[in-house]
mmCIF file of C-alpha atoms in Angstrom:
data_model
loop_
_atom_site.group_PDB
_atom_site.id
_atom_site.type_symbol
_atom_site.label_atom_id
_atom_site.label_comp_id
_atom_site.label_asym_id
_atom_site.label_seq_id
_atom_site.Cartn_x
_atom_site.Cartn_y
_atom_site.Cartn_z
ATOM 1 C CA MET A 20 1.462 -13.412 -50.070
ATOM 2 C CA ASN A 21 -1.477 -15.369 -48.128
ATOM 3 C CA TYR A 22 -0.680 -14.318 -44.797
ATOM 4 C CA PRO A 23 -4.235 -14.616 -43.671
ATOM 5 C CA VAL A 24 -4.932 -18.247 -44.337
ATOM 6 C CA LYS A 25 -1.450 -18.598 -42.114
ATOM 7 C CA HIS A 26 -2.921 -16.327 -39.661
ATOM 8 C CA SER A 27 -5.819 -17.654 -39.713
ATOM 9 C CA PHE A 28 -3.994 -21.264 -38.727
ATOM 10 C CA SER A 29 -1.672 -19.801 -36.374
ATOM 11 C CA LEU A 30 -4.932 -17.969 -34.534
ATOM 12 C CA GLY A 31 -6.735 -22.033 -34.395
ATOM 13 C CA VAL A 32 -3.597 -23.470 -32.360
ATOM 14 C CA ILE A 33 -3.808 -21.136 -29.981
ATOM 15 C CA LEU A 34 -7.549 -20.891 -29.758
ATOM 16 C CA LEU A 35 -7.014 -24.532 -29.789
ATOM 17 C CA ALA A 36 -4.865 -25.285 -27.000
ATOM 18 C CA LEU A 37 -6.869 -22.079 -25.301
ATOM 19 C CA TRP A 38 -9.465 -24.727 -25.008
ATOM 20 C CA LEU A 39 -7.934 -27.789 -24.882
ATOM 21 C CA GLY A 40 -6.219 -25.705 -21.064
ATOM 22 C CA MET A 41 -9.726 -24.101 -20.032
ATOM 23 C CA SER A 42 -12.193 -27.160 -20.507
ATOM 24 C CA GLY A 43 -10.110 -30.127 -18.765
ATOM 25 C CA LYS A 44 -12.625 -32.536 -20.284
ATOM 26 C CA PHE A 45 -11.979 -34.718 -23.089
ATOM 27 C CA THR A 46 -15.206 -36.844 -24.157
ATOM 28 C CA VAL A 47 -16.735 -36.676 -28.307
ATOM 29 C CA PHE A 48 -18.986 -34.353 -27.163
ATOM 30 C CA MET A 49 -17.107 -31.754 -25.403
ATOM 31 C CA LEU A 50 -14.465 -31.832 -28.330
ATOM 32 C CA CYS A 51 -16.955 -31.087 -30.957
ATOM 33 C CA LEU A 52 -18.542 -28.726 -28.627
ATOM 34 C CA GLY A 53 -14.518 -26.878 -29.116
ATOM 35 C CA LEU A 54 -14.377 -26.834 -32.183
ATOM 36 C CA ALA A 55 -17.668 -25.376 -33.026
ATOM 37 C CA SER A 56 -16.624 -22.678 -31.348
ATOM 38 C CA ILE A 57 -13.170 -22.118 -33.072
ATOM 39 C CA LEU A 58 -14.254 -21.735 -36.523
ATOM 40 C CA ALA A 59 -16.828 -19.460 -35.145
ATOM 41 C CA VAL A 60 -14.341 -17.552 -33.698
ATOM 42 C CA LEU A 61 -12.022 -17.940 -37.374
ATOM 43 C CA TYR A 62 -15.217 -17.278 -39.245
ATOM 44 C CA ILE A 63 -15.879 -13.744 -37.419
ATOM 45 C CA ALA A 64 -12.233 -12.374 -36.979
ATOM 46 C CA HIS A 65 -11.820 -13.053 -40.818
ATOM 47 C CA ARG A 66 -15.625 -11.092 -40.820
ATOM 48 C CA MET A 67 -14.007 -8.645 -38.521
ATOM 49 C CA ASP A 68 -11.175 -8.001 -40.491
ATOM 50 C CA VAL A 69 -8.869 -8.448 -37.455
ATOM 51 C CA ILE A 70 -6.588 -10.981 -39.035
ATOM 52 C CA ASP A 71 -4.389 -8.515 -40.720
ATOM 53 C CA ARG A 72 -0.337 -7.851 -41.700
ATOM 54 C CA GLU A 73 0.589 -8.096 -38.333
ATOM 55 C CA LYS A 74 2.440 -11.073 -37.120
ATOM 56 C CA PHE A 75 0.374 -13.310 -34.276
ATOM 57 C CA PRO A 76 2.010 -12.774 -30.745
ATOM 58 C CA ALA A 77 3.715 -16.118 -31.074
ATOM 59 C CA HIS A 78 7.308 -14.148 -32.450
ATOM 60 C CA VAL A 79 8.806 -15.176 -28.741
ATOM 61 C CA ASN A 80 12.463 -14.695 -29.431
ATOM 62 C CA VAL A 81 15.924 -14.446 -27.621
ATOM 63 C CA PRO A 82 15.481 -10.488 -27.346
ATOM 64 C CA LEU A 83 12.417 -10.601 -26.282
ATOM 65 C CA LEU A 84 12.649 -13.077 -23.601
ATOM 66 C CA ARG A 85 16.129 -10.621 -22.857
ATOM 67 C CA PHE A 86 13.679 -7.838 -22.252
ATOM 68 C CA TRP A 87 11.349 -9.602 -19.968
ATOM 69 C CA LEU A 88 13.419 -10.204 -17.650
ATOM 70 C CA TYR A 89 15.152 -6.910 -17.440
ATOM 71 C CA LEU A 90 11.628 -5.552 -17.536
ATOM 72 C CA SER A 91 10.359 -7.820 -14.444
ATOM 73 C CA ARG A 92 13.510 -6.814 -12.343
ATOM 74 C CA GLU A 93 12.899 -3.295 -13.197
ATOM 75 C CA VAL A 94 9.169 -3.788 -11.406
ATOM 76 C CA VAL A 95 10.206 -5.264 -8.349
ATOM 77 C CA ILE A 96 12.406 -2.280 -7.870
ATOM 78 C CA ALA A 97 9.898 0.651 -8.678
ATOM 79 C CA ASN A 98 7.826 -1.211 -6.808
ATOM 80 C CA ILE A 99 10.258 -1.238 -3.811
ATOM 81 C CA ASP A 100 10.362 2.197 -4.177
ATOM 82 C CA VAL A 101 7.463 3.461 -4.792
ATOM 83 C CA VAL A 102 6.565 1.234 -1.322
ATOM 84 C CA ARG A 103 9.338 3.414 0.452
ATOM 85 C CA ARG A 104 7.879 6.845 -0.530
ATOM 86 C CA ILE A 105 4.307 5.957 0.368
ATOM 87 C CA PHE A 106 5.580 4.958 3.729
ATOM 88 C CA THR A 107 8.180 7.460 4.421
ATOM 89 C CA PRO A 108 6.388 10.557 6.368
ATOM 90 C CA GLY A 109 6.355 14.080 4.968
ATOM 91 C CA LYS A 110 6.561 15.005 1.095
ATOM 92 C CA SER A 111 8.673 12.347 0.062
ATOM 93 C CA ILE A 112 7.533 12.765 -3.918
ATOM 94 C CA SER A 113 8.623 15.198 -6.553
ATOM 95 C CA PRO A 114 6.180 14.887 -9.644
ATOM 96 C CA GLN A 115 7.295 15.367 -12.884
ATOM 97 C CA MET A 116 6.295 15.867 -16.257
ATOM 98 C CA PHE A 117 8.013 15.829 -19.433
ATOM 99 C CA GLU A 118 7.989 14.580 -22.952
ATOM 100 C CA LEU A 119 10.523 11.675 -24.200
ATOM 101 C CA PRO A 120 11.575 11.392 -27.277
ATOM 102 C CA GLN A 121 11.763 7.827 -28.666
ATOM 103 C CA THR A 122 13.207 6.819 -32.002
ATOM 104 C CA LEU A 123 11.661 3.646 -32.072
ATOM 105 C CA LYS A 124 10.657 2.323 -35.601
ATOM 106 C CA THR A 125 8.015 0.457 -35.907
ATOM 107 C CA ASP A 126 3.951 0.836 -34.128
ATOM 108 C CA LEU A 127 4.340 -2.395 -32.552
ATOM 109 C CA SER A 128 7.629 -1.466 -30.596
ATOM 110 C CA CYS A 129 6.365 1.892 -29.493
ATOM 111 C CA VAL A 130 3.660 0.557 -28.190
ATOM 112 C CA ILE A 131 5.611 -2.379 -26.492
ATOM 113 C CA TYR A 132 7.947 1.189 -25.252
ATOM 114 C CA ALA A 133 5.393 2.755 -23.465
ATOM 115 C CA ASN A 134 3.257 -0.084 -22.323
ATOM 116 C CA ALA A 135 6.777 -0.629 -20.107
ATOM 117 C CA ILE A 136 6.971 2.803 -18.967
ATOM 118 C CA THR A 137 3.809 2.393 -17.435
ATOM 119 C CA LEU A 138 3.832 -1.186 -15.816
ATOM 120 C CA THR A 139 6.402 -0.053 -14.028
ATOM 121 C CA PRO A 140 5.024 2.240 -11.342
ATOM 122 C CA GLY A 141 6.518 5.219 -10.549
ATOM 123 C CA THR A 142 6.151 6.039 -14.567
ATOM 124 C CA VAL A 143 3.313 5.959 -17.013
ATOM 125 C CA SER A 144 2.717 6.912 -19.542
ATOM 126 C CA VAL A 145 0.406 10.125 -20.587
ATOM 127 C CA ASN A 146 0.240 10.364 -24.779
ATOM 128 C CA LEU A 147 2.430 9.301 -26.976
ATOM 129 C CA ASN A 148 3.116 9.843 -30.907
ATOM 130 C CA LYS A 149 5.106 9.451 -33.885
ATOM 131 C CA GLU A 150 8.259 11.329 -32.568
ATOM 132 C CA SER A 151 7.549 11.801 -28.655
ATOM 133 C CA ILE A 152 5.972 9.762 -25.114
ATOM 134 C CA THR A 153 4.573 12.481 -22.851
ATOM 135 C CA VAL A 154 6.033 10.750 -19.467
ATOM 136 C CA HIS A 155 4.050 12.003 -15.808
ATOM 137 C CA SER A 156 6.937 10.709 -13.259
ATOM 138 C CA LEU A 157 6.824 10.408 -9.848
ATOM 139 C CA SER A 158 10.394 11.389 -9.071
ATOM 140 C CA LYS A 159 13.529 12.975 -10.438
ATOM 141 C CA GLU A 160 15.582 9.294 -10.235
ATOM 142 C CA ALA A 161 12.305 7.786 -12.328
ATOM 143 C CA MET A 162 12.904 10.390 -14.514
ATOM 144 C CA LYS A 163 17.046 10.477 -15.387
ATOM 145 C CA ASP A 164 16.362 6.498 -15.251
ATOM 146 C CA LEU A 165 14.112 7.017 -18.592
ATOM 147 C CA CYS A 166 16.320 9.295 -19.945
ATOM 148 C CA SER A 167 19.396 7.338 -19.820
ATOM 149 C CA GLY A 168 17.803 5.863 -22.523
ATOM 150 C CA ARG A 169 18.222 2.421 -20.841
ATOM 151 C CA MET A 170 15.338 0.466 -21.337
ATOM 152 C CA ALA A 171 14.927 1.651 -24.782
ATOM 153 C CA SER A 172 17.668 0.230 -26.315
ATOM 154 C CA LEU A 173 16.144 -2.809 -24.717
ATOM 155 C CA VAL A 174 13.361 -2.554 -26.900
ATOM 156 C CA PRO A 175 13.172 -5.400 -29.674
ATOM 157 C CA GLU A 176 13.171 -4.004 -32.756
ATOM 158 C CA ASP A 177 12.300 -6.779 -35.388
ATOM 159 C CA TYR A 178 8.936 -6.063 -36.515
ATOM 160 C CA LYS A 179 9.413 -6.133 -39.834
ATOM 161 C CA ASP A 180 5.951 -6.164 -41.473
ATOM 162 C CA GLU A 181 5.521 -9.565 -43.956
ATOM 163 C CA MET B 14 -5.318 -19.895 8.481
ATOM 164 C CA ILE B 15 -2.597 -17.668 5.714
ATOM 165 C CA PHE B 16 -6.043 -17.300 3.830
ATOM 166 C CA THR B 17 -7.808 -15.299 6.043
ATOM 167 C CA VAL B 18 -4.882 -13.542 6.398
ATOM 168 C CA ALA B 19 -4.542 -12.712 2.795
ATOM 169 C CA ALA B 20 -8.714 -12.360 2.507
ATOM 170 C CA LEU B 21 -9.026 -9.712 5.216
ATOM 171 C CA ALA B 22 -5.936 -7.205 3.937
ATOM 172 C CA ILE B 23 -7.880 -8.205 0.068
ATOM 173 C CA LEU B 24 -10.744 -5.835 2.374
ATOM 174 C CA VAL B 25 -8.997 -3.630 4.128
ATOM 175 C CA THR B 26 -7.579 -3.002 0.199
ATOM 176 C CA ILE B 27 -11.135 -2.847 -1.001
ATOM 177 C CA LEU B 28 -12.125 -0.698 1.618
ATOM 178 C CA LEU B 29 -9.550 1.881 1.219
ATOM 179 C CA GLY B 30 -10.274 1.844 -2.933
ATOM 180 C CA LEU B 31 -14.325 2.619 -1.816
ATOM 181 C CA ALA B 32 -13.481 5.737 0.292
ATOM 182 C CA ARG B 33 -11.353 7.182 -2.169
ATOM 183 C CA ALA B 34 -13.752 6.334 -4.980
ATOM 184 C CA LEU B 35 -16.109 8.041 -2.271
ATOM 185 C CA LEU B 36 -14.136 10.591 -1.809
ATOM 186 C CA GLY B 37 -12.644 10.906 -5.311
ATOM 187 C CA PRO B 38 -12.448 15.034 -6.098
ATOM 188 C CA THR B 39 -12.711 14.194 -9.772
ATOM 189 C CA ILE B 40 -14.409 11.382 -11.973
ATOM 190 C CA TYR B 41 -10.809 10.378 -12.384
ATOM 191 C CA ASP B 42 -9.876 9.292 -9.343
ATOM 192 C CA ARG B 43 -12.977 7.647 -9.505
ATOM 193 C CA ILE B 44 -11.962 5.782 -12.070
ATOM 194 C CA LEU B 45 -9.371 5.076 -10.722
ATOM 195 C CA ALA B 46 -10.774 3.284 -7.787
ATOM 196 C CA VAL B 47 -13.055 1.890 -9.422
ATOM 197 C CA ASN B 48 -10.390 -0.454 -11.631
ATOM 198 C CA MET B 49 -8.699 -1.082 -8.423
ATOM 199 C CA VAL B 50 -11.146 -2.447 -6.765
ATOM 200 C CA GLY B 51 -12.118 -4.365 -10.018
ATOM 201 C CA THR B 52 -8.506 -5.770 -9.853
ATOM 202 C CA LYS B 53 -8.695 -6.698 -6.143
ATOM 203 C CA THR B 54 -11.874 -8.485 -6.599
ATOM 204 C CA SER B 55 -11.036 -10.856 -9.074
ATOM 205 C CA LEU B 56 -7.421 -11.659 -7.148
ATOM 206 C CA LEU B 57 -10.033 -12.436 -3.850
ATOM 207 C CA ILE B 58 -12.600 -14.981 -5.898
ATOM 208 C CA ALA B 59 -9.143 -16.795 -7.005
ATOM 209 C CA VAL B 60 -7.972 -16.796 -3.151
ATOM 210 C CA VAL B 61 -11.436 -18.273 -2.071
ATOM 211 C CA ALA B 62 -11.428 -20.706 -4.979
ATOM 212 C CA VAL B 63 -8.031 -21.946 -4.214
ATOM 213 C CA VAL B 64 -9.134 -21.749 -0.639
ATOM 214 C CA SER B 65 -12.410 -23.721 -1.042
ATOM 215 C CA GLU B 66 -11.157 -25.923 -3.915
ATOM 216 C CA ARG B 67 -13.951 -25.191 -6.150
ATOM 217 C CA THR B 68 -11.556 -24.553 -9.696
ATOM 218 C CA ASP B 69 -14.782 -23.627 -11.662
ATOM 219 C CA MET B 70 -14.731 -20.315 -9.578
ATOM 220 C CA ILE B 71 -11.456 -19.627 -10.767
ATOM 221 C CA ASP B 72 -13.187 -19.235 -14.739
ATOM 222 C CA ILE B 73 -15.069 -16.452 -13.306
ATOM 223 C CA ALA B 74 -11.965 -14.801 -12.122
ATOM 224 C CA LEU B 75 -10.622 -14.967 -14.843
ATOM 225 C CA MET B 76 -14.398 -13.361 -16.772
ATOM 226 C CA TYR B 77 -14.557 -10.272 -13.625
ATOM 227 C CA ALA B 78 -10.096 -9.508 -14.792
ATOM 228 C CA LEU B 79 -11.422 -9.118 -18.388
ATOM 229 C CA ILE B 80 -14.806 -7.366 -17.693
ATOM 230 C CA ASN B 81 -13.518 -4.876 -14.997
ATOM 231 C CA PHE B 82 -10.935 -3.249 -17.800
ATOM 232 C CA ILE B 83 -13.807 -3.609 -20.689
ATOM 233 C CA GLY B 84 -15.905 -1.540 -18.654
ATOM 234 C CA VAL B 85 -13.233 0.818 -17.505
ATOM 235 C CA VAL B 86 -12.761 1.640 -21.221
ATOM 236 C CA ALA B 87 -15.897 1.718 -22.071
ATOM 237 C CA VAL B 88 -16.654 4.103 -19.475
ATOM 238 C CA LEU B 89 -13.699 6.806 -20.169
ATOM 239 C CA LYS B 90 -14.924 6.587 -23.589
ATOM 240 C CA PHE B 91 -18.580 7.469 -22.025
ATOM 241 C CA ILE B 92 -16.845 10.588 -20.256
ATOM 242 C CA SER B 93 -15.196 11.236 -22.639
ATOM 243 C CA GLN B 94 -17.427 11.495 -25.032
ATOM 244 C CA GLY B 95 -20.532 11.848 -23.428
ATOM 245 C CA ASN B 96 -21.757 9.426 -26.052
ATOM 246 C CA PHE B 97 -21.283 5.938 -26.545
ATOM 247 C CA TYR B 98 -22.898 6.333 -30.066
ATOM 248 C CA THR B 99 -20.085 8.927 -31.354
ATOM 249 C CA ALA B 100 -16.455 7.220 -32.890
ATOM 250 C CA GLY B 101 -14.876 10.597 -31.951
ATOM 251 C CA LYS B 102 -12.476 13.591 -32.019
ATOM 252 C CA ASP B 103 -9.065 12.238 -33.488
ATOM 253 C CA GLU B 104 -7.437 13.982 -30.912
ATOM 254 C CA HIS B 105 -4.148 12.458 -31.015
ATOM 255 C CA SER B 106 -2.769 13.144 -34.422
ATOM 256 C CA LYS B 107 -2.967 17.445 -33.848
ATOM 257 C CA MET C 11 6.567 -29.845 -0.195
ATOM 258 C CA ILE C 12 6.542 -27.932 2.968
ATOM 259 C CA LEU C 13 9.035 -25.839 1.157
ATOM 260 C CA VAL C 14 6.791 -24.918 -1.495
ATOM 261 C CA GLU C 15 4.433 -24.900 1.185
ATOM 262 C CA ILE C 16 6.090 -22.275 2.812
ATOM 263 C CA ILE C 17 6.980 -20.386 0.020
ATOM 264 C CA SER C 18 4.169 -19.955 -1.317
ATOM 265 C CA TRP C 19 2.657 -18.087 2.214
ATOM 266 C CA ILE C 20 5.208 -15.592 2.269
ATOM 267 C CA PHE C 21 4.930 -14.903 -1.843
ATOM 268 C CA ILE C 22 0.781 -14.695 -0.767
ATOM 269 C CA ILE C 23 1.655 -12.548 1.968
ATOM 270 C CA ALA C 24 4.164 -10.208 0.162
ATOM 271 C CA GLY C 25 1.315 -10.158 -1.764
ATOM 272 C CA ALA C 26 -1.174 -8.656 0.897
ATOM 273 C CA LEU C 27 0.576 -6.018 1.971
ATOM 274 C CA LEU C 28 1.905 -4.135 -1.296
ATOM 275 C CA GLY C 29 -1.913 -4.786 -1.601
ATOM 276 C CA VAL C 30 -2.647 -2.530 1.605
ATOM 277 C CA ALA C 31 0.795 -0.373 0.753
ATOM 278 C CA GLY C 32 -1.098 0.380 -2.930
ATOM 279 C CA GLY C 33 -4.455 0.811 -0.403
ATOM 280 C CA ILE C 34 -2.531 3.479 1.733
ATOM 281 C CA GLY C 35 -0.867 4.827 -1.183
ATOM 282 C CA ILE C 36 -3.924 5.885 -2.901
ATOM 283 C CA HIS C 37 -4.742 8.366 0.211
ATOM 284 C CA ARG C 38 -1.647 9.242 0.777
ATOM 285 C CA PHE C 39 -0.742 10.729 -2.222
ATOM 286 C CA PRO C 40 -2.278 14.232 -3.578
ATOM 287 C CA ASP C 41 -3.250 14.093 -6.948
ATOM 288 C CA PHE C 42 -4.717 12.006 -9.641
ATOM 289 C CA TYR C 43 -1.674 11.379 -11.248
ATOM 290 C CA SER C 44 0.296 9.940 -8.788
ATOM 291 C CA ARG C 45 -2.073 8.133 -7.150
ATOM 292 C CA LEU C 46 -2.060 6.306 -10.219
ATOM 293 C CA HIS C 47 1.499 5.180 -9.641
ATOM 294 C CA ALA C 48 0.425 3.590 -6.429
ATOM 295 C CA VAL C 49 -2.156 1.684 -7.958
ATOM 296 C CA GLY C 50 0.181 0.398 -10.549
ATOM 297 C CA ILE C 51 1.407 -1.438 -7.458
ATOM 298 C CA THR C 52 -1.059 -3.143 -6.526
ATOM 299 C CA ASP C 53 -1.836 -3.990 -10.424
ATOM 300 C CA THR C 54 1.832 -5.276 -11.291
ATOM 301 C CA LEU C 55 3.832 -6.862 -8.047
ATOM 302 C CA CYS C 56 1.038 -8.023 -5.643
ATOM 303 C CA ALA C 57 -1.576 -9.208 -8.598
ATOM 304 C CA SER C 58 1.298 -11.385 -9.928
ATOM 305 C CA LEU C 59 2.821 -12.498 -5.989
ATOM 306 C CA PHE C 60 -0.315 -13.387 -5.373
ATOM 307 C CA LEU C 61 -1.155 -15.727 -8.688
ATOM 308 C CA ILE C 62 2.433 -17.340 -8.269
ATOM 309 C CA GLY C 63 1.704 -17.669 -4.846
ATOM 310 C CA LEU C 64 -1.711 -19.159 -5.582
ATOM 311 C CA VAL C 65 -0.482 -21.192 -8.264
ATOM 312 C CA MET C 66 2.184 -22.860 -6.269
ATOM 313 C CA GLN C 67 -0.637 -23.824 -4.018
ATOM 314 C CA THR C 68 -3.126 -25.432 -5.932
ATOM 315 C CA GLY C 69 0.395 -27.812 -8.137
ATOM 316 C CA MET C 70 0.430 -29.029 -11.704
ATOM 317 C CA SER C 71 -3.210 -28.485 -12.698
ATOM 318 C CA ILE C 72 -5.935 -27.009 -14.688
ATOM 319 C CA ALA C 73 -6.255 -24.461 -12.286
ATOM 320 C CA SER C 74 -3.011 -23.631 -12.094
ATOM 321 C CA ILE C 75 -3.606 -22.700 -15.919
ATOM 322 C CA LYS C 76 -6.957 -20.727 -15.347
ATOM 323 C CA LEU C 77 -3.753 -18.236 -12.669
ATOM 324 C CA CYS C 78 -1.362 -18.189 -15.368
ATOM 325 C CA LEU C 79 -4.025 -16.778 -17.825
ATOM 326 C CA ILE C 80 -5.302 -14.686 -15.254
ATOM 327 C CA PHE C 81 -1.587 -13.424 -14.871
ATOM 328 C CA ILE C 82 -0.889 -12.746 -18.439
ATOM 329 C CA LEU C 83 -4.865 -11.383 -18.947
ATOM 330 C CA MET C 84 -3.668 -8.662 -16.041
ATOM 331 C CA PHE C 85 0.302 -8.334 -16.787
ATOM 332 C CA PHE C 86 -1.137 -6.855 -20.545
ATOM 333 C CA SER C 87 -4.489 -5.181 -19.730
ATOM 334 C CA SER C 88 -3.475 -2.902 -16.347
ATOM 335 C CA PRO C 89 -0.785 -0.708 -18.058
ATOM 336 C CA THR C 90 -3.512 -0.685 -21.402
ATOM 337 C CA SER C 91 -5.766 0.570 -18.420
ATOM 338 C CA SER C 92 -4.007 3.513 -16.396
ATOM 339 C CA HIS C 93 -2.956 4.864 -19.800
ATOM 340 C CA ALA C 94 -5.937 4.809 -20.560
ATOM 341 C CA LEU C 95 -6.989 6.684 -17.825
ATOM 342 C CA ALA C 96 -3.829 9.253 -18.050
ATOM 343 C CA ASP C 97 -4.348 9.752 -21.553
ATOM 344 C CA ALA C 98 -8.498 10.629 -20.690
ATOM 345 C CA ALA C 99 -7.345 12.293 -17.584
ATOM 346 C CA PHE C 100 -4.526 14.306 -19.177
ATOM 347 C CA LEU C 101 -7.156 15.041 -22.730
ATOM 348 C CA GLY C 102 -9.798 16.429 -20.443
ATOM 349 C CA GLY C 103 -7.430 18.738 -18.842
ATOM 350 C CA LEU C 104 -6.203 17.374 -15.553
ATOM 351 C CA LYS C 105 -3.134 19.717 -14.479
ATOM 352 C CA PRO C 106 -0.656 17.720 -12.754
ATOM 353 C CA GLN C 107 0.675 18.930 -9.450
ATOM 354 C CA LEU C 108 4.359 19.534 -10.345
ATOM 355 C CA ASP C 109 7.824 20.327 -8.644
ATOM 356 C CA LYS C 110 8.774 23.072 -10.067
ATOM 357 C CA ASP C 111 11.397 23.969 -7.058
ATOM 358 C CA ASP C 112 14.955 23.532 -7.536
ATOM 359 C CA ASP C 113 16.904 21.996 -10.819
#
């Protein structure tokens, strides 16, 4: 199980793609500079011990894509809702704070879920522990939406530790 | 023309954010407003870069977005601990 | 070609309007936690619409790659900083104004 080597390699490939995309100059001198900086970053990452068991981000699969599609639709709907509440005169909001029980197994899917809650305007995850997420929501409807567990069921879960 | 309108709208948003940063009753309101102003500034730089066709400036917008994020997290750490050198109490584990 | 221009203008104008709406929102909402949601608008849909519109304007070039990078960066960092703010305020003892009447 030599994951450090494998993951250093994939990190290097991603950094190379990033560098080529950012620089746009392909002379020999610039390519050498890029290679040197990538090697330096790999060395520093190795020293900092940040290349760990977590797979490097390039694991895009079908459930994740489906989750992103669902998430972007939710973000648009929630944005329209919050804008409507801003321009409704009078008292248009009913803030709620509640504990949302969560049963996701791995830390990573838990973090993805909490970040997705925060990304949709109208709900913000305030605190996070193993059993529950404390959520502040702008309205009762958003609270009921979250409690129905539709979003939680779509979070991709098959991130196993190698 | 269209970019002038967009840039003006961003400037109005920045103004509103600055007003909130000045008025904000709690320190968290001020940090929130500064965070928003930072995001808008990064967008403004991107718009100006596209208008003036100087694509180097988009790098500046990218850096601004990064530094904005790191700055907000650093300021939050500072106000919750009072300094930068302690590791902080592990308040989440209780 | 002109169609792409018009669509990108629509995106940019919609993003600008959403930004101003968020700016009004942080003055309209009563307490810190509800202002977080108003800032959420300007961080998510407003920034996305702006950047997509700008990518349409620049077309296929290095600039659009960089704009996409800004988009990815904001997409990942803005919920993190929102959560950090809410978490710090909550642990710092700031109480939200809640709506308790019916229900």
